[in-house]
PDB file of C-alpha atoms in Angstrom:
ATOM      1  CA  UNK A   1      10.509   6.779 -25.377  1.00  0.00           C
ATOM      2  CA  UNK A   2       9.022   5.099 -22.641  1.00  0.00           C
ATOM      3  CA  UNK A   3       9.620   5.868 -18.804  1.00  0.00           C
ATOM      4  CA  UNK A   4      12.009   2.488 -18.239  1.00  0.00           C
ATOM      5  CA  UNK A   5      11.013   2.876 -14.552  1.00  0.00           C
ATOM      6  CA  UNK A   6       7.838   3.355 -15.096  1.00  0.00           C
ATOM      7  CA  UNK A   7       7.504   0.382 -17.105  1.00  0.00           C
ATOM      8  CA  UNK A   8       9.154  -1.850 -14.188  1.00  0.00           C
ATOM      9  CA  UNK A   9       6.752  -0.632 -11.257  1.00  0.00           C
ATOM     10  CA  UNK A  10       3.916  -1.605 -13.710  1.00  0.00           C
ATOM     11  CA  UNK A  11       5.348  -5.109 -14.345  1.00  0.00           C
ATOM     12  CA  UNK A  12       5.659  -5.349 -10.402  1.00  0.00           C
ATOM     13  CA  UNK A  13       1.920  -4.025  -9.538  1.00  0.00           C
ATOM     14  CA  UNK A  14       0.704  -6.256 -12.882  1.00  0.00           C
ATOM     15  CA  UNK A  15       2.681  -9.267 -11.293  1.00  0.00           C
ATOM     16  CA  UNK A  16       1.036  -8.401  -7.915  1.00  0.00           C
ATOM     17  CA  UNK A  17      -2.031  -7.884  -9.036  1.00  0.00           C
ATOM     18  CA  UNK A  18      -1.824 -11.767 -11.281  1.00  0.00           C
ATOM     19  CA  UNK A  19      -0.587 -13.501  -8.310  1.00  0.00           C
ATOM     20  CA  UNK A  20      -4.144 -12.034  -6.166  1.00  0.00           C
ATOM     21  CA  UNK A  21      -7.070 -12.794  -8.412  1.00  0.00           C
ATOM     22  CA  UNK A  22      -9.473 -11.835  -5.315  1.00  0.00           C
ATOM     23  CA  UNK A  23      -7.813  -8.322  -4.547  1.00  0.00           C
ATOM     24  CA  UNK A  24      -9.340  -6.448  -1.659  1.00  0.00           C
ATOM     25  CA  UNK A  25      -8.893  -3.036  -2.922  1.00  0.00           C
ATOM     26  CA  UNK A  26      -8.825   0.074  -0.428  1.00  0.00           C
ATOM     27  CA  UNK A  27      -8.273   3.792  -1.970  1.00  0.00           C
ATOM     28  CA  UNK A  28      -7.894   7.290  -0.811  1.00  0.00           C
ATOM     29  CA  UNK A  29      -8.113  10.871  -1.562  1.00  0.00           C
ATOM     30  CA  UNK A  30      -5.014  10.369  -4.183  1.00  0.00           C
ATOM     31  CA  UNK A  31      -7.374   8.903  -6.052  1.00  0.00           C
ATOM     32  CA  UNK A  32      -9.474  11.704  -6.652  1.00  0.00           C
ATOM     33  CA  UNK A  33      -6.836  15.236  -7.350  1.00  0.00           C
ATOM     34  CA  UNK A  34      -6.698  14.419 -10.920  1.00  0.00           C
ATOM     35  CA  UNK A  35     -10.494  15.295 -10.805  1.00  0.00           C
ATOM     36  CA  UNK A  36      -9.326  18.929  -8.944  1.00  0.00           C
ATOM     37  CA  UNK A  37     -10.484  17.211  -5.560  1.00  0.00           C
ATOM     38  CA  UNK A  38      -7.543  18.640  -3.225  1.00  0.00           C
ATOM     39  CA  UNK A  39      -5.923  16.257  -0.758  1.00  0.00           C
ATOM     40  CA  UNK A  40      -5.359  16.496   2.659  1.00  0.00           C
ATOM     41  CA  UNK A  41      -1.654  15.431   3.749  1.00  0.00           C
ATOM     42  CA  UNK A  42       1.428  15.868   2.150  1.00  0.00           C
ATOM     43  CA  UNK A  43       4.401  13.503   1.381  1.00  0.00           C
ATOM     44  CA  UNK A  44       5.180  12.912   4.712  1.00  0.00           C
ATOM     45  CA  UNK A  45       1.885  12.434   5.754  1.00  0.00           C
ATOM     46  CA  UNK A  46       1.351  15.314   7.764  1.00  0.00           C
ATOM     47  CA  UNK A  47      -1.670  17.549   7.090  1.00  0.00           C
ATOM     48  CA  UNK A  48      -1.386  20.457   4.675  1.00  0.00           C
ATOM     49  CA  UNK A  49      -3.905  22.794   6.641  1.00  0.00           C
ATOM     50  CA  UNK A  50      -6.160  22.456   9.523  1.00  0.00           C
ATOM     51  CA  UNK A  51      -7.684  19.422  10.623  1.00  0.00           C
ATOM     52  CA  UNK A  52     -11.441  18.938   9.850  1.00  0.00           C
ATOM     53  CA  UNK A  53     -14.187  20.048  11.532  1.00  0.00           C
ATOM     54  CA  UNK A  54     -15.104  17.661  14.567  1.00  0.00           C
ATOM     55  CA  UNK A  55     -18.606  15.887  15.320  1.00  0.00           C
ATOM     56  CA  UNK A  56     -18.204  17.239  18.680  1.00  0.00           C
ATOM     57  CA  UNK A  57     -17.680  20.693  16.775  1.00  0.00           C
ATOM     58  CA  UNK A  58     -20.096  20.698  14.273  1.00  0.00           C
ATOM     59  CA  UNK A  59     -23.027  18.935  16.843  1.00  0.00           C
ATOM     60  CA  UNK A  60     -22.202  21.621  19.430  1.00  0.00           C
ATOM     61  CA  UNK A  61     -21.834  24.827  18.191  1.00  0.00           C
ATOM     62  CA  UNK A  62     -24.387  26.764  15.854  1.00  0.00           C
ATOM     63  CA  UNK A  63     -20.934  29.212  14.950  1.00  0.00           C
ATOM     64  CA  UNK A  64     -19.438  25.929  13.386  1.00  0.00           C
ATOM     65  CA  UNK A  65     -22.097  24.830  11.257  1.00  0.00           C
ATOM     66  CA  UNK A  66     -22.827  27.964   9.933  1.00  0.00           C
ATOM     67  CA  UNK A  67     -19.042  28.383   9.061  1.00  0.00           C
ATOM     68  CA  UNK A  68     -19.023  24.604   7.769  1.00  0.00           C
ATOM     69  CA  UNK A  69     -22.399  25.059   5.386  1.00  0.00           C
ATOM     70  CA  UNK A  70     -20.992  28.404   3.819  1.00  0.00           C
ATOM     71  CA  UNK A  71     -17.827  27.317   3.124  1.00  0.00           C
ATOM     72  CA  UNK A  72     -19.363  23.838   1.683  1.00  0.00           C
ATOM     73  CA  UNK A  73     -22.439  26.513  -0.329  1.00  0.00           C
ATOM     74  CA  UNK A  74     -19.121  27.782  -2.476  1.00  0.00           C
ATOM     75  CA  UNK A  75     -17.545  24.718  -2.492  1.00  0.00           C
ATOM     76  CA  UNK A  76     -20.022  22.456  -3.966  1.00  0.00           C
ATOM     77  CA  UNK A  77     -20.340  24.157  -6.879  1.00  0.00           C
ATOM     78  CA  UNK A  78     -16.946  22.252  -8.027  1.00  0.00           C
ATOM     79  CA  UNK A  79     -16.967  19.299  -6.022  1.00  0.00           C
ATOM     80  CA  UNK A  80     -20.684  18.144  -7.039  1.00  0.00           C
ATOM     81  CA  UNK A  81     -19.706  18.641 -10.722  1.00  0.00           C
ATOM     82  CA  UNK A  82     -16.616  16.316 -10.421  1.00  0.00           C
ATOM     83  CA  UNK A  83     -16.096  13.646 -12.904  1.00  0.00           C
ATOM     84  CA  UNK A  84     -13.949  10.623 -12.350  1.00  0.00           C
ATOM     85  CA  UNK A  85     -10.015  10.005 -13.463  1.00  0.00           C
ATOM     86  CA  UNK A  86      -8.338   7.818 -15.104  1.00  0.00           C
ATOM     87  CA  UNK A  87      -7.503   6.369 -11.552  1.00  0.00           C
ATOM     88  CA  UNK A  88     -11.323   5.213 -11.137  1.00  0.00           C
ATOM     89  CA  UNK A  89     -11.638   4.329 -14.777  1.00  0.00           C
ATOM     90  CA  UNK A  90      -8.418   1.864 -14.490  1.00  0.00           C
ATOM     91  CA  UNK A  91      -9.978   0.473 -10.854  1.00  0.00           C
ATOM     92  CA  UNK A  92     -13.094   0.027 -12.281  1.00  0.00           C
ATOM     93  CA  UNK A  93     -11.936  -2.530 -15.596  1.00  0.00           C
ATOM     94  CA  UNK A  94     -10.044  -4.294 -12.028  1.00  0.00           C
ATOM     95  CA  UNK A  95     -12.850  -5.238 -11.329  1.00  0.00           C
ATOM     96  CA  UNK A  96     -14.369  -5.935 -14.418  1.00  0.00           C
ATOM     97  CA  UNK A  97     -11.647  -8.273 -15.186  1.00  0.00           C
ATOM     98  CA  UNK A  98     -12.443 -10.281 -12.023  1.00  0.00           C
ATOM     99  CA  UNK A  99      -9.750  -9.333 -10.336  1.00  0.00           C
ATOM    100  CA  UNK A 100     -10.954  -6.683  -7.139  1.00  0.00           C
ATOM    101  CA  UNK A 101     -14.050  -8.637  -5.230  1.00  0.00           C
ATOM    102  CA  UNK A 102     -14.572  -5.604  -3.131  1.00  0.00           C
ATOM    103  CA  UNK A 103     -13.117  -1.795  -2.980  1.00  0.00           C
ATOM    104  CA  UNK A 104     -13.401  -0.044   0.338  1.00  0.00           C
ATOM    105  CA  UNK A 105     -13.003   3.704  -0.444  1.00  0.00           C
ATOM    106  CA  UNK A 106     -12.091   6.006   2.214  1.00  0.00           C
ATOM    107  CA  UNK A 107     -13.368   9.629  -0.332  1.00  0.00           C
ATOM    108  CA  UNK A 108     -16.685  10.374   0.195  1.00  0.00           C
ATOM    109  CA  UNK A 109     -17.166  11.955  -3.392  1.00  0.00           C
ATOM    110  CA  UNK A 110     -18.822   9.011  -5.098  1.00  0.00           C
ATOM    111  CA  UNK A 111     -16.641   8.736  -7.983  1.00  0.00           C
ATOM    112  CA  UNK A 112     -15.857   5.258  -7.699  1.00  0.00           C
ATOM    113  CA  UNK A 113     -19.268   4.379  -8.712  1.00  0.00           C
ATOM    114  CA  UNK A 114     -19.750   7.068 -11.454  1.00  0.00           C
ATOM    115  CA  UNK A 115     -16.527   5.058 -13.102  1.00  0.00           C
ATOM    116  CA  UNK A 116     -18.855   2.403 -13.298  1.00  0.00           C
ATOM    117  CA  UNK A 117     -17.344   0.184 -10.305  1.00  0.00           C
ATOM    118  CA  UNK A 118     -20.114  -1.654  -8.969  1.00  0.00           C
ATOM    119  CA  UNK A 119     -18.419  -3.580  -5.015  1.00  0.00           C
ATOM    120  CA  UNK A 120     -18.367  -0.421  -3.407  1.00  0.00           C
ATOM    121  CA  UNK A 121     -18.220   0.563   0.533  1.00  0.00           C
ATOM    122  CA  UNK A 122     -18.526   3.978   1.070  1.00  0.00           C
ATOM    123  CA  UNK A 123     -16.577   3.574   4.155  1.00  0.00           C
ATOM    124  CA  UNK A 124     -16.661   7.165   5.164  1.00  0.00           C
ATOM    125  CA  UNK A 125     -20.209   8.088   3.531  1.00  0.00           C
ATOM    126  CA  UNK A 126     -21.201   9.859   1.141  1.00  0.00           C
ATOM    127  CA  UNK A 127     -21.234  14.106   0.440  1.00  0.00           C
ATOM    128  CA  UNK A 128     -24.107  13.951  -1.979  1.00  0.00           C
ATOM    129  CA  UNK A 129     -26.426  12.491   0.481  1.00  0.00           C
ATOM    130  CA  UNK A 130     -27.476  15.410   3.632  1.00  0.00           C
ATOM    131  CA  UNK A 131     -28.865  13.263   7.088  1.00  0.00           C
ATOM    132  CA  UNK A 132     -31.270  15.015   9.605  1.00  0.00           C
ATOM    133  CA  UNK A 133     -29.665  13.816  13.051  1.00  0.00           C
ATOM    134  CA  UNK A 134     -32.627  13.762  14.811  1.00  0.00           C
ATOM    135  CA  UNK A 135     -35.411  11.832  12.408  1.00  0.00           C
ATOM    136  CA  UNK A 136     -32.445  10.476   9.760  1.00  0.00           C
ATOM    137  CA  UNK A 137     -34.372  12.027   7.522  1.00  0.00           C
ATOM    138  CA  UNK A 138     -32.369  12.429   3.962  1.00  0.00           C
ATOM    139  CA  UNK A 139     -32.194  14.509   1.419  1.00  0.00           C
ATOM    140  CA  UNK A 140     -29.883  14.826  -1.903  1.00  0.00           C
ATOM    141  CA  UNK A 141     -27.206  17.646  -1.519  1.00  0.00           C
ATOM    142  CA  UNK A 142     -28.389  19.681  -4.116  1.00  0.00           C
ATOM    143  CA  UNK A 143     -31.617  19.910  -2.723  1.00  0.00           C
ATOM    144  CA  UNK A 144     -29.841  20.874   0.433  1.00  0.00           C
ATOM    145  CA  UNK A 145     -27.479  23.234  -1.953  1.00  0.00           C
ATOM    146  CA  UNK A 146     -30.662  25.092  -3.387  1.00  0.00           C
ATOM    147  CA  UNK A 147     -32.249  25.634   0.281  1.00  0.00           C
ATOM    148  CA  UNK A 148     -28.540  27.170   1.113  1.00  0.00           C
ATOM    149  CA  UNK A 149     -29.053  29.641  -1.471  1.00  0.00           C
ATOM    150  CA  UNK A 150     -32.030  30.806  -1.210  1.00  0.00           C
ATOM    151  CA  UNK A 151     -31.463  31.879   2.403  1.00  0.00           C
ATOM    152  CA  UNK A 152     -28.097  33.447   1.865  1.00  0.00           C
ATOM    153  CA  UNK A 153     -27.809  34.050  -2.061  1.00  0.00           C
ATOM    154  CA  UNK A 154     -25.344  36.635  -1.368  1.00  0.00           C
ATOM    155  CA  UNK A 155     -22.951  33.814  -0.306  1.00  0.00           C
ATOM    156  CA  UNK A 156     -23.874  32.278  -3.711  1.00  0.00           C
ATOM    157  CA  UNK A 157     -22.127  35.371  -5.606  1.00  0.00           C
ATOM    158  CA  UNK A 158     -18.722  34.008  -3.541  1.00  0.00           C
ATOM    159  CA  UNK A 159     -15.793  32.364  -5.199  1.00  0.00           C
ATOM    160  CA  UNK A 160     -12.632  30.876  -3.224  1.00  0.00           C
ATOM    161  CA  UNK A 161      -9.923  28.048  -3.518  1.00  0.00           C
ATOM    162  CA  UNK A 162     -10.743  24.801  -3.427  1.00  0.00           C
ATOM    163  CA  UNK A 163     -10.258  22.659  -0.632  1.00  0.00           C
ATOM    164  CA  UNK A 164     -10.681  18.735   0.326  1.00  0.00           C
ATOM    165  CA  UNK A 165     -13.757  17.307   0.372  1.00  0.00           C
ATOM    166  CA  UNK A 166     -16.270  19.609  -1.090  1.00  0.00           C
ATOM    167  CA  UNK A 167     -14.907  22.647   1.010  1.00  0.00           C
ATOM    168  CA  UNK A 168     -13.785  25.702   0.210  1.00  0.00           C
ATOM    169  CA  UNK A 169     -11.297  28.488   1.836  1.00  0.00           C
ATOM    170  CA  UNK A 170     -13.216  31.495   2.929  1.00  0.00           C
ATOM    171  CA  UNK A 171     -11.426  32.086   6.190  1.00  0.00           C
ATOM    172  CA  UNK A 172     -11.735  35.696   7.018  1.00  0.00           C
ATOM    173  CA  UNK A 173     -15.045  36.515   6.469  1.00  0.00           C
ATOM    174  CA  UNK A 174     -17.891  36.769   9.305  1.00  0.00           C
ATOM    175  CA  UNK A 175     -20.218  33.576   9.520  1.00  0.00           C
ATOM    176  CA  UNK A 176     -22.609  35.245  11.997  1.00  0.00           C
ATOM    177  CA  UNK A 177     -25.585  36.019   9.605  1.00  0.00           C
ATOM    178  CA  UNK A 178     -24.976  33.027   7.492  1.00  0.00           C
ATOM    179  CA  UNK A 179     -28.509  31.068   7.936  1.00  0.00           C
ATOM    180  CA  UNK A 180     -28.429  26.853   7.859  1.00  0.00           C
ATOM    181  CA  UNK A 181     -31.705  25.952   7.217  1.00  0.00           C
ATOM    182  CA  UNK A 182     -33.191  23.118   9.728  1.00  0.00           C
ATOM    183  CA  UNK A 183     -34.496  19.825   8.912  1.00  0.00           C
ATOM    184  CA  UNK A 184     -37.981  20.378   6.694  1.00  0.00           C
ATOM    185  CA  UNK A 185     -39.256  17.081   8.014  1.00  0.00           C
ATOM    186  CA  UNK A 186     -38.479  17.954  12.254  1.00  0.00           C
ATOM    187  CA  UNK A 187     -36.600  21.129  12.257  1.00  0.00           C
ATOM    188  CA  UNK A 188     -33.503  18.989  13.098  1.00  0.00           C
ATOM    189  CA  UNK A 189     -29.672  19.325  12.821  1.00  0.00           C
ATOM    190  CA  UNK A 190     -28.760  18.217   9.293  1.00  0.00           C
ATOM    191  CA  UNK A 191     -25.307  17.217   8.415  1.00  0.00           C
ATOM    192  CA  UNK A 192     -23.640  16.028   5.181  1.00  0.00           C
ATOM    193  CA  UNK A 193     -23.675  11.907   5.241  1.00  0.00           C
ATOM    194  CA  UNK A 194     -20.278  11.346   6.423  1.00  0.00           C
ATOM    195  CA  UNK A 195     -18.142  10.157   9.165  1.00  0.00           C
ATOM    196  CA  UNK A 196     -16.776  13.521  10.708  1.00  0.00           C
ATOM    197  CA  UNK A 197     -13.712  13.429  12.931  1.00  0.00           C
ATOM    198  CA  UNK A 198     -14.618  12.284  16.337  1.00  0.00           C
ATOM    199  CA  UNK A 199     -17.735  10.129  14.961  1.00  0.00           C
ATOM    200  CA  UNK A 200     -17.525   6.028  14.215  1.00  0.00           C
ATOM    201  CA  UNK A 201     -18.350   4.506  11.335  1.00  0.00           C
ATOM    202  CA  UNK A 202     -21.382   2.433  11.049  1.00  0.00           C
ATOM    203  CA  UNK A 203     -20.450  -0.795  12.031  1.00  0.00           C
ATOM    204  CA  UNK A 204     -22.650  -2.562   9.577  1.00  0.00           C
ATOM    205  CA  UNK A 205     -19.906  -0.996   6.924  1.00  0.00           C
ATOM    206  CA  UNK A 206     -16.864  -1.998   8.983  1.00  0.00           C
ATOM    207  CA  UNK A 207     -18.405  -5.378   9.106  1.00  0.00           C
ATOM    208  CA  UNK A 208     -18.996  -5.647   5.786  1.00  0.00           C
ATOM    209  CA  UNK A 209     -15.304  -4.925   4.882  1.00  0.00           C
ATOM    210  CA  UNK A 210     -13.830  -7.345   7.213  1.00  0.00           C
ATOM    211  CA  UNK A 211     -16.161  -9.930   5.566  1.00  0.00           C
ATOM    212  CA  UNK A 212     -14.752  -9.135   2.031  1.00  0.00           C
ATOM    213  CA  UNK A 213     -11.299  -8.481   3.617  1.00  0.00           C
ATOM    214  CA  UNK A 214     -11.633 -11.944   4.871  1.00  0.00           C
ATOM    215  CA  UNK A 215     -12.363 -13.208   1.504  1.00  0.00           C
ATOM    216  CA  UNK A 216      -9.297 -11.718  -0.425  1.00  0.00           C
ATOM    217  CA  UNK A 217      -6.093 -12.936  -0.843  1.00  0.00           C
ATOM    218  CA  UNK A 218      -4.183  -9.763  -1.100  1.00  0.00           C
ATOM    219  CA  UNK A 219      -4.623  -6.082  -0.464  1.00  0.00           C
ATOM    220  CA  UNK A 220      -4.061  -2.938  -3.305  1.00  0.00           C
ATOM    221  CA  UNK A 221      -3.796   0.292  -1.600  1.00  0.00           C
ATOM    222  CA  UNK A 222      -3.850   2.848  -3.946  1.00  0.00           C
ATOM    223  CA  UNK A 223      -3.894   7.072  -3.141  1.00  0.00           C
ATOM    224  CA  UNK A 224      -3.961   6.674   0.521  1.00  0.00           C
ATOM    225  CA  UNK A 225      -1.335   7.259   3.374  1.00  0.00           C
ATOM    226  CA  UNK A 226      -3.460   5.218   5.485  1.00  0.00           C
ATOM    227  CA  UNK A 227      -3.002   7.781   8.660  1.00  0.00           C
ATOM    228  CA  UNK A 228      -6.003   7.402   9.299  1.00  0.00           C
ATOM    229  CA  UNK A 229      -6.776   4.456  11.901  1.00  0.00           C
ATOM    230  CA  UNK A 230     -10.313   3.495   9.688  1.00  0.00           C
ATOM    231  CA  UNK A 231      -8.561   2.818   7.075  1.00  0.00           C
ATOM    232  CA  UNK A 232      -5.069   1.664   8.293  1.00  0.00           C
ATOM    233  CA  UNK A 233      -6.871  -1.201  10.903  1.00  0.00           C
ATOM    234  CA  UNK A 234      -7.582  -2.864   7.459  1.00  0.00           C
ATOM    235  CA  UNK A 235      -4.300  -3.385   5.936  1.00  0.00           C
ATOM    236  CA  UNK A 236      -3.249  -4.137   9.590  1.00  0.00           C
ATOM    237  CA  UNK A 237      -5.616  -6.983   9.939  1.00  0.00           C
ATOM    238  CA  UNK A 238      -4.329  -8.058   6.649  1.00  0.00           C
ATOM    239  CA  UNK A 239      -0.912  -8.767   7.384  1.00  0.00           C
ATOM    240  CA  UNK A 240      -1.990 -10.237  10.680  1.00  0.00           C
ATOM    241  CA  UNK A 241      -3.532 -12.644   8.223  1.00  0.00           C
ATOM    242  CA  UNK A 242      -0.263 -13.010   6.377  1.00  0.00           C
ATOM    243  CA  UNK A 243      -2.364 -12.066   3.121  1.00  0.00           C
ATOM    244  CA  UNK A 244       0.607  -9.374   0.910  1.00  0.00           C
ATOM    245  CA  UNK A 245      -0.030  -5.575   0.701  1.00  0.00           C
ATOM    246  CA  UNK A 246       0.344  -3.467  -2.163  1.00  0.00           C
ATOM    247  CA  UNK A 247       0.506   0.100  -2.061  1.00  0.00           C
ATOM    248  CA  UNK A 248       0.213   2.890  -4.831  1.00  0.00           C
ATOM    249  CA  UNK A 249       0.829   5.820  -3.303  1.00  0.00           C
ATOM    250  CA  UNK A 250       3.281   9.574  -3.072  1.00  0.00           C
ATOM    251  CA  UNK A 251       4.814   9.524   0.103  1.00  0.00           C
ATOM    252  CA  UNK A 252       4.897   7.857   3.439  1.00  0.00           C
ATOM    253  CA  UNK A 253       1.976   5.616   4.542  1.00  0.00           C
ATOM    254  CA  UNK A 254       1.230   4.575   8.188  1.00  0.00           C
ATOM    255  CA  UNK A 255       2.016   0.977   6.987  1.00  0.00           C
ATOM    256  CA  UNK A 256       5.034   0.690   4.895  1.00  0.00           C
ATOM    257  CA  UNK A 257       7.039  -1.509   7.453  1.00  0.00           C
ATOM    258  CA  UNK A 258       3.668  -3.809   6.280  1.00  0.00           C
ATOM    259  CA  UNK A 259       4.099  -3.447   2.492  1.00  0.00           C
ATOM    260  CA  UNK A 260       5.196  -6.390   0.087  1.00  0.00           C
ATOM    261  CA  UNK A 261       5.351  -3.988  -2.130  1.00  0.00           C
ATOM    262  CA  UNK A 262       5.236  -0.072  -2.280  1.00  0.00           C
ATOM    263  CA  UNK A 263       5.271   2.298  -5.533  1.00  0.00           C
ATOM    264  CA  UNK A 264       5.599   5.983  -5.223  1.00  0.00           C
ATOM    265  CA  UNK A 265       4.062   7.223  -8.246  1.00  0.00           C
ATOM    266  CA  UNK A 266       0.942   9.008  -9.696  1.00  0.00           C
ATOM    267  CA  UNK A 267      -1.914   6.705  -9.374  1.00  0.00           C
ATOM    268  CA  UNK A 268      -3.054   6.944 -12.581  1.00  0.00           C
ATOM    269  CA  UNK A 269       0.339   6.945 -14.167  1.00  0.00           C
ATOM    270  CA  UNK A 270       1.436   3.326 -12.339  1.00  0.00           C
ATOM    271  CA  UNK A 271      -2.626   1.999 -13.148  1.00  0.00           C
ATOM    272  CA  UNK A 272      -2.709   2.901 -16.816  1.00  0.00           C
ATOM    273  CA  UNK A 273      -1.518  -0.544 -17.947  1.00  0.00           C
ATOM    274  CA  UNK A 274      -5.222  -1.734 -16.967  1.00  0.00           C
ATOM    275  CA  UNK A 275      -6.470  -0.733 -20.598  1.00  0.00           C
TER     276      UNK A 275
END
C-alpha cells in the first residue's frame, strides 16, 4: 500500500509547486548521495568530519595541496564517473514543464546538467573543470587526473572511502613525496574550479541569481541545510521579498523559522510525483 504520509507531503509540495509557476529552485548536496556522493552535515546541521580545506590553506601551503590532489587522485575515480538520481531527473521535467525558470545549485558535481536541466548556475563551480591561478588557464579534470598519475602512479594503486565532493579519506599516510604537477601553460598554482572556503564567489554568478531570484515567485529548496551563508542569503532575500519558501530536506536548515513549508523526507522519495 501506499505511504499515506508520503502521499500528503507530495500533495503539499505539488500544491506549492502549482501555486509558483516561476519557481526559483536552489539545491544541495542531498541532492546528489543517491549517486554515492557523500554529504557533509548531518541532521542537525553540524558537520560530519572536518571542515574543508581553506583558500588561505590550499594557496599557502605546498603540504596542503599535495595532501588535497592525492586524496582528490583516489577520489575521482568515483566521483567523475557519477551519474545523476532520480532527484535531478525529477528537477529536470520541473523545468521542462515550465515550472523552475532558474536552479541555483550549491554541488559542484555537474549532475544537474547531465539530467538534462538546461537554467543552471553553478554557484559554487564546477570539479570537472581545473583553473591555473596565475594565467586562468583551464584544463578538464581528467586531463589534470592523467598528469596526477603519471607523476605518482603508485598513489593510483590506492583505494579509500569516499568522501564529499570528489575526496577521498586517506588520512594517515605521508603526503611529502606526493608531486602536483604545475600549470603546463605558466608553471602556476592550479586548483579545481570551485569556490573553496575562505574564497567569494564570482559576483557575475551571484548577480545572476538575484536577477532570476528577482524574477520568481516562490523558492524550492531541495537537499540543502542552507548553513552555508552563499546559499542561505538567497532564501533570506526571498522572504524579505515576501515571495513563500519551500524546503525538501532531512534535518534542520538555517532557515526554517523562514519556511512556508518544510518536508523532511528523501528528496527523491517526496519529488517522484514529477513523472
Amino acid at each position: 500500500m501506499p505511504d499515506a504520509d508520503l502521499v500528503r507531503d507530495q500533495d503539499r509540495l505539488r500544491t506549492f509547486i502549482e501555486a509558483h509557476p516561476k519557481l526559483f529552485v536552489l539545491t544541495g548536496a542531498g541532492c546528489s548521495t543517491d549517486s554515492g556522493i557523500p554529504d557533509y552535515r548531518d541532521t542537525d546541521g553540524g558537520w560530519k568530519r572536518p571542515q574543508p580545506v581553506t583558500y588561505q590553506a590550499f594557496m599557502g601551503d605546498l603540504r596542503t595541496r599535495q595532501r588535497y590532489w592525492a586524496r582528490s587522485l583516489v577520489g575521482w575515480r568515483r566521483f567523475g564517473n557519477a551519474r545523476p538520481n532520480d532527484t535531478h531527473h525529477a528537477l529536470a521535467r520541473l523545468e521542462q514543464r515550465g515550472h523552475a525558470r532558474m536552479l541555483l545549485t550549491q554541488n559542484v558535481d555537474g549532475l544537474h546538467q547531465a539530467a538534462g536541466h538546461r537554467q543552471v548556475i553553478d554557484l559554487h563551480g564546477r570539479l570537472d573543470e581545473v583553473r591555473c591561478t596565475a594565467c586562468d588557464n583551464h584544463l578538464p579534470r581528467g586531463a589534470f587526473q592523467q598528469m596526477l598519475v603519471e607523476r605518482n602512479p603508485a598513489w593510483a594503486l590506492l583505494d579509500a572511502a569516499d568522501a564529499p565532493d570528489g575526496d577521498a579519506d586517506l588520512d594517515g599516510r605521508d603526503f611529502s613525496n606526493f608531486h602536483v604537477p604545475p600549470c603546463p601553460a605558466c608553471a602556476g598554482v592550479l586548483k579545481p574550479d570551485v569556490v573553496f572556503f575562505g574564497e567569494s564567489v564570482p559576483r557575475e554568478r551571484v548577480d545572476a541569481a538575484i536577477t532570476s531570484l528577482n524574477d520568481a515567485d516562490g523558492v524550492l529548496v531541495v537537499g540543502s541545510s542552507l548553513m552555508v551563508f552563499s546559499g542561505y542569503r538567497f532564501v533570506a532575500a526571498a522572504a524579505r521579498d515576501g515571495k513563500p519558501v519551500a524546503a525538501v530536506n532531512l534535518g534542520r536548515t538555517r532557515a526554517d523559522p523562514l519556511l512556508a513549508l518544510k518536508i523532511e523526507r528523501s528528496c527523491a522519495d517526496v519529488l517522484a510525483f514529477i513523472a
